[in-house]
Coordinates of C-alpha atoms in Angstrom, one line a residue:
X1 CA 99.3 75.6 90.6
X2 CA 96.1 74.7 92.3
X3 CA 97.8 76.1 95.2
X4 CA 98.3 79.5 93.8
X5 CA 94.2 79.8 92.5
X6 CA 93.2 79.2 95.8
X7 CA 95.9 81.9 97.0
X8 CA 94.4 84.1 94.5
X9 CA 90.8 83.2 95.4
X10 CA 91.3 83.6 99.0
X11 CA 93.0 86.9 98.6
X12 CA 90.1 88.5 96.5
X13 CA 87.6 87.1 99.1
X14 CA 89.5 89.1 101.5
X15 CA 89.4 92.3 99.6
X16 CA 85.6 91.9 99.4
X17 CA 84.9 92.3 103.3
X18 CA 87.1 95.3 103.3
X19 CA 86.0 98.7 103.7
X20 CA 88.8 101.1 103.3
X21 CA 90.3 100.7 107.1
X22 CA 94.1 100.8 107.2
X23 CA 96.6 103.5 106.2
X24 CA 95.4 106.0 108.8
X25 CA 97.2 109.5 108.7
X26 CA 100.2 110.2 110.9
X27 CA 99.4 113.9 112.1
X28 CA 102.1 116.3 113.9
X29 CA 100.4 118.1 116.6
X30 CA 102.1 121.1 116.9
X31 CA 100.1 123.2 118.5
X32 CA 99.9 120.6 121.2
X33 CA 103.7 120.8 121.6
X34 CA 103.8 124.8 121.3
X35 CA 100.9 124.2 124.3
X36 CA 103.1 122.0 126.5
X37 CA 106.5 124.1 125.6
X38 CA 107.5 120.6 124.1
X39 CA 111.1 120.5 122.5
X40 CA 110.5 117.3 121.0
X41 CA 108.0 116.2 118.4
X42 CA 104.4 114.5 118.9
X43 CA 102.5 112.5 116.3
X44 CA 98.8 111.5 116.4
X45 CA 97.8 108.0 114.7
X46 CA 94.5 108.9 113.4
X47 CA 92.9 105.1 114.0
X48 CA 89.4 107.5 114.5
X49 CA 89.3 107.7 110.3
X50 CA 88.4 104.0 109.8
X51 CA 85.3 103.5 108.5
X52 CA 83.5 102.9 111.8
X53 CA 85.7 105.4 113.7
X54 CA 87.9 103.1 115.5
X55 CA 91.2 101.1 115.2
X56 CA 89.1 97.8 115.6
X57 CA 88.1 98.1 112.3
X58 CA 91.3 96.3 111.6
X59 CA 91.0 93.3 113.7
X60 CA 87.1 93.1 112.6
X61 CA 88.2 92.3 108.9
X62 CA 90.5 89.1 109.9
X63 CA 87.7 87.9 112.2
X64 CA 85.0 88.1 109.8
X65 CA 87.6 85.9 107.1
X66 CA 87.8 83.3 110.2
X67 CA 84.2 83.2 110.7
X68 CA 83.3 82.4 106.8
X69 CA 86.4 80.0 106.1
X70 CA 84.9 78.1 109.1
X71 CA 81.0 78.7 107.8
X72 CA 79.6 80.1 111.0
X73 CA 76.2 80.9 111.1
X74 CA 77.3 84.5 112.7
X75 CA 79.8 86.1 115.1
X76 CA 79.4 87.0 118.7
X77 CA 81.4 89.5 121.2
X78 CA 81.5 91.1 124.2
X79 CA 82.2 95.0 123.9
X80 CA 82.5 98.2 125.3
X81 CA 81.0 99.5 122.5
X82 CA 83.6 100.0 119.6
X83 CA 83.9 96.1 118.5
X84 CA 80.7 96.1 118.6
X85 CA 79.8 98.9 116.0
X86 CA 82.9 97.3 113.8
X87 CA 81.7 94.0 113.8
X88 CA 78.3 94.6 112.9
X89 CA 79.5 96.5 110.1
X90 CA 81.6 94.1 108.5
X91 CA 79.0 91.2 109.4
X92 CA 76.4 93.4 107.4
X93 CA 78.9 93.4 104.4
X94 CA 79.0 89.9 104.4
X95 CA 75.7 89.0 104.9
X96 CA 76.3 87.3 108.8
X97 CA 74.2 87.5 111.8
X98 CA 75.9 89.6 114.4
X99 CA 74.9 89.7 118.5
X100 CA 77.1 91.7 120.7
X101 CA 77.0 91.6 124.4
X102 CA 77.7 95.0 126.0
X103 CA 77.7 96.4 129.3
X104 CA 74.5 98.7 130.3
X105 CA 75.3 102.1 130.5
X106 CA 77.5 101.5 127.5
X107 CA 77.5 105.1 125.3
X108 CA 74.2 105.4 123.1
X109 CA 75.8 106.4 120.1
X110 CA 77.8 103.2 120.0
X111 CA 74.9 101.0 120.3
X112 CA 73.0 103.1 117.5
X113 CA 75.8 102.1 115.4
X114 CA 75.6 98.5 115.8
X115 CA 72.1 98.5 115.8
X116 CA 72.1 100.5 112.5
X117 CA 74.0 97.7 110.9
X118 CA 71.5 95.3 112.1
X119 CA 73.1 93.9 114.8
X120 CA 71.4 92.3 117.9
X121 CA 72.4 94.3 121.1
X122 CA 72.4 92.1 124.4
X123 CA 72.7 94.1 127.6
X124 CA 73.9 92.8 130.6
X125 CA 74.0 94.1 134.2
X126 CA 77.3 93.9 135.0
X127 CA 81.0 94.4 133.5
X128 CA 82.7 93.3 130.9
X129 CA 84.0 90.3 131.8
X130 CA 80.6 89.0 132.9
X131 CA 79.8 90.3 128.9
X132 CA 82.3 88.2 127.8
X133 CA 80.7 85.2 129.6
X134 CA 77.5 85.3 127.8
X135 CA 79.0 85.6 124.7
X136 CA 81.1 82.4 125.2
X137 CA 77.5 80.7 126.3
X138 CA 76.0 81.8 122.6
X139 CA 79.2 81.3 120.5
X140 CA 78.5 77.6 121.5
X141 CA 74.9 77.4 121.4
X142 CA 74.3 78.8 118.2
X143 CA 77.6 77.9 116.2
X144 CA 78.8 81.6 116.2
X145 CA 81.9 82.4 115.8
X146 CA 83.1 84.3 119.1
X147 CA 84.9 87.3 118.5
X148 CA 87.1 89.9 120.7
X149 CA 90.7 90.8 121.8
X150 CA 91.7 87.1 121.1
X151 CA 94.9 85.9 118.8
X152 CA 93.1 86.7 115.2
X153 CA 92.2 90.2 116.3
X154 CA 95.4 90.9 117.3
X155 CA 97.0 89.8 114.6
X156 CA 94.6 92.2 112.4
X157 CA 95.9 95.1 114.5
X158 CA 99.4 94.7 113.8
X159 CA 99.3 96.2 111.0
X160 CA 99.0 100.0 112.8
X161 CA 102.6 99.2 114.5
X162 CA 103.6 98.0 110.8
X163 CA 102.3 101.5 109.4
X164 CA 104.1 103.1 112.2
X165 CA 107.6 101.2 111.3
X166 CA 107.3 102.2 107.7
X167 CA 106.5 105.7 107.9
X168 CA 110.3 106.8 107.6
X169 CA 109.9 108.6 111.2
X170 CA 111.9 107.2 113.8
X171 CA 110.1 107.2 116.7
X172 CA 111.2 106.7 120.4
X173 CA 107.7 105.9 122.3
X174 CA 104.2 105.3 121.6
X175 CA 101.5 106.2 124.1
X176 CA 98.3 103.8 123.9
X177 CA 95.1 103.3 125.9
X178 CA 94.9 100.1 127.6
X179 CA 91.9 98.1 128.4
X180 CA 92.4 94.4 127.5
X181 CA 95.6 95.3 126.0
X182 CA 95.3 94.1 122.5
X183 CA 95.7 97.0 120.7
X184 CA 99.1 97.8 122.6
X185 CA 100.2 94.3 122.4
X186 CA 99.6 94.4 118.5
X187 CA 101.4 97.6 118.2
X188 CA 104.7 96.3 119.7
X189 CA 104.4 92.8 117.8
X190 CA 104.1 94.8 114.3
X191 CA 107.0 97.0 115.4
X192 CA 109.1 93.9 116.2
X193 CA 108.5 92.5 112.7
X194 CA 110.7 95.7 111.2
X195 CA 113.3 95.7 114.2
X196 CA 111.7 98.4 115.9
X197 CA 111.7 98.4 119.7
X198 CA 109.9 101.5 120.4
X199 CA 109.0 102.5 124.1
X200 CA 105.7 101.3 125.2
X201 CA 103.6 103.4 127.0
X202 CA 100.5 102.0 128.3
X203 CA 97.8 104.2 129.8
X204 CA 94.8 103.1 131.9
X205 CA 91.8 105.4 133.8
X206 CA 92.3 105.4 137.7
X207 CA 89.4 103.4 138.4
X208 CA 90.2 100.6 136.1
X209 CA 94.2 100.0 136.2
X210 CA 95.3 96.8 137.1
X211 CA 98.0 96.9 134.9
X212 CA 99.4 100.3 135.9
X213 CA 98.6 98.9 139.7
X214 CA 100.9 95.4 138.5
X215 CA 103.4 97.6 137.1
X216 CA 104.4 99.5 140.2
X217 CA 104.8 96.0 142.2
X218 CA 107.9 94.3 141.8
X219 CA 106.5 90.8 141.0
X220 CA 103.9 92.0 138.5
X221 CA 101.3 90.3 139.6
X222 CA 97.8 91.8 137.8
X223 CA 94.8 91.6 140.5
X224 CA 91.4 91.7 139.1
X225 CA 89.5 95.0 139.8
X226 CA 85.8 93.2 139.8
X227 CA 84.0 96.5 139.6
X228 CA 85.9 99.1 137.0
X229 CA 85.1 102.6 137.1
X230 CA 86.0 104.8 134.3
X231 CA 84.4 107.2 132.3
X232 CA 86.1 106.0 129.6
X233 CA 84.0 102.8 128.5
X234 CA 87.0 101.3 126.1
X235 CA 89.2 101.2 129.1
X236 CA 86.5 100.0 131.8
X237 CA 88.0 96.5 131.8
X238 CA 89.0 94.9 135.3
X239 CA 90.7 91.9 133.9
X240 CA 92.6 92.2 130.2
X241 CA 92.7 89.2 128.1
X242 CA 96.0 90.6 127.3
X243 CA 97.3 91.9 130.6
X244 CA 100.2 89.2 130.8
X245 CA 101.4 89.7 127.5
X246 CA 101.0 93.7 127.5
X247 CA 103.0 93.9 130.6
X248 CA 106.0 91.4 129.0
X249 CA 106.3 93.7 125.7
X250 CA 106.5 97.0 128.1
X251 CA 109.0 95.6 130.3
X252 CA 110.7 94.5 126.7
X253 CA 110.5 97.8 125.3
X254 CA 111.8 99.8 128.5
X255 CA 108.5 101.2 128.6
X256 CA 106.0 102.0 131.5
X257 CA 102.5 102.3 132.5
X258 CA 100.4 105.6 134.0
X259 CA 97.1 105.9 135.0
X260 CA 95.0 109.6 134.9
X261 CA 91.6 110.4 136.0
X262 CA 88.2 110.9 134.5
X263 CA 88.2 114.5 135.0
X264 CA 92.0 114.4 133.3
X265 CA 90.7 112.6 130.0
X266 CA 87.7 114.7 129.7
X267 CA 90.2 117.9 130.4
X268 CA 92.5 116.5 127.6
X269 CA 89.8 116.0 125.1
X270 CA 88.8 119.1 124.5
X271 CA 92.3 120.3 124.7
X272 CA 93.3 118.4 121.6
X273 CA 89.8 119.6 119.7
X274 CA 90.4 123.6 120.6
X275 CA 94.1 123.4 119.9
X276 CA 94.1 120.9 116.6
X277 CA 90.7 120.8 115.5
X278 CA 90.6 116.8 116.7
X279 CA 87.6 115.6 118.5
X280 CA 88.4 111.9 119.8
X281 CA 86.4 109.3 122.6
X282 CA 87.8 109.6 126.3
X283 CA 90.1 106.6 126.0
X284 CA 92.1 108.0 123.1
X285 CA 92.1 111.4 125.0
X286 CA 93.7 109.9 127.7
X287 CA 96.9 109.7 125.8
X288 CA 97.0 113.2 125.7
X289 CA 96.4 113.3 129.7
X290 CA 98.9 111.3 130.0
X291 CA 101.9 113.2 128.7
X292 CA 102.5 115.7 131.0
X293 CA 103.3 112.6 133.3
X294 CA 105.5 111.2 130.6
X295 CA 107.3 113.9 129.2
X296 CA 109.0 114.0 132.9
X297 CA 110.2 110.4 132.0
X298 CA 111.6 110.7 129.0
X299 CA 113.8 112.9 126.8
X300 CA 112.8 115.9 126.0
X301 CA 113.7 115.6 122.7
X302 CA 112.0 112.5 121.7
X303 CA 109.6 112.1 119.5
X304 CA 106.3 110.5 120.4
X305 CA 103.3 109.0 118.6
X306 CA 99.9 108.8 120.3
X307 CA 97.3 106.1 119.1
X308 CA 94.1 107.8 118.8
X309 CA 91.8 104.8 119.0
X310 CA 88.6 106.4 118.6
X311 CA 86.4 109.1 117.4
X312 CA 84.6 111.5 119.9
X313 CA 81.4 111.6 118.0
X314 CA 80.5 108.5 118.8
X315 CA 80.1 110.2 123.0
X316 CA 78.4 112.9 121.5

C-alpha cells in the first residue's frame, strides 16, 4: 500500500510538470504527393505543435522530473536553440533555475523564447561541442542537473515512435533530421517496443554530416567535423552524442543517411509552406529536401512519415 501511494504521488507530481506536450497530429501531405508525382503516401508528424514549438518538450518533461527528484538547484544544458527554449519553459513551471549555453549566431527567436521564460543565456565563441564542455563545468560547480541529448531525454522522446506505432498506419519508413542523433534513435526505440521495424532514414546538412560520411564507408567510423557549417542550427553538430547508436539502428532497420544543402532546405521550407500551409524550421524542412533522394531508393508506393521537428516561427 505504501509503495502504491508513493507511485500515485509521483504520477501526480509528473502531471504537474506537463504543459500539453505529446500526441501531436499525423498529417497527410497530399499536395506534396501531387507535386512530387508520388504514388505512395507522405505524412508529417507535427512536432512543431508541442508547447514551445519543437519535439524537445517530450524530453524536457523527463529531465525536469529527474532534477526535482534529485533535489538539484537548477538545470543547465548546451543547446543550438530548441532545447534552450524548452527546458527554460519547464524550469519556469517548476520554479527551477535554468542556464543554457549556446553557440554565437544561434537564431535570436529561439534565444528570446528562453530569455522570456527566465533562463540565463551564456553565449560561447565556438561550436556546440564547446558549449557542452562549458555546461558540464557549470553543472559540477553549481550542483545543477546536466541536461541534454542523454539517456533521460531519449526516454522521453521515445513517445514519438510509440505514437507512430499506435497510429494504425503501417508506415514503411520515417525520415528524421540528425544532429546529435537522439530523436531518431528514440523514435526507433519507441517503434521497437511495438515490434515495428520501420526503415529509419536520417538527413543531415552537407556541412555538418559526419554520420552520412561514416555511412558511406565500409567501417562506419565517425570522423568529427570540428567546424560544422549549416544554416539549420538544430543540425549544426560535428560530434553527435548518439552517433554510434544512430548508425547501429539505421543498419538494423535497413535504412540509410543522406545529406542536403542549405539551399535545398530553404527551397523545401517554402515548398511545404506554400503547398501545405505548414511552416517548419530548416532542420525539419531537411526531411522534405531529402525526399527526392529517398524516393529513388525505396518502393514507389511506400508510406513515409516525415518528422517535422520544429516550428519555422523560431527562425523568422
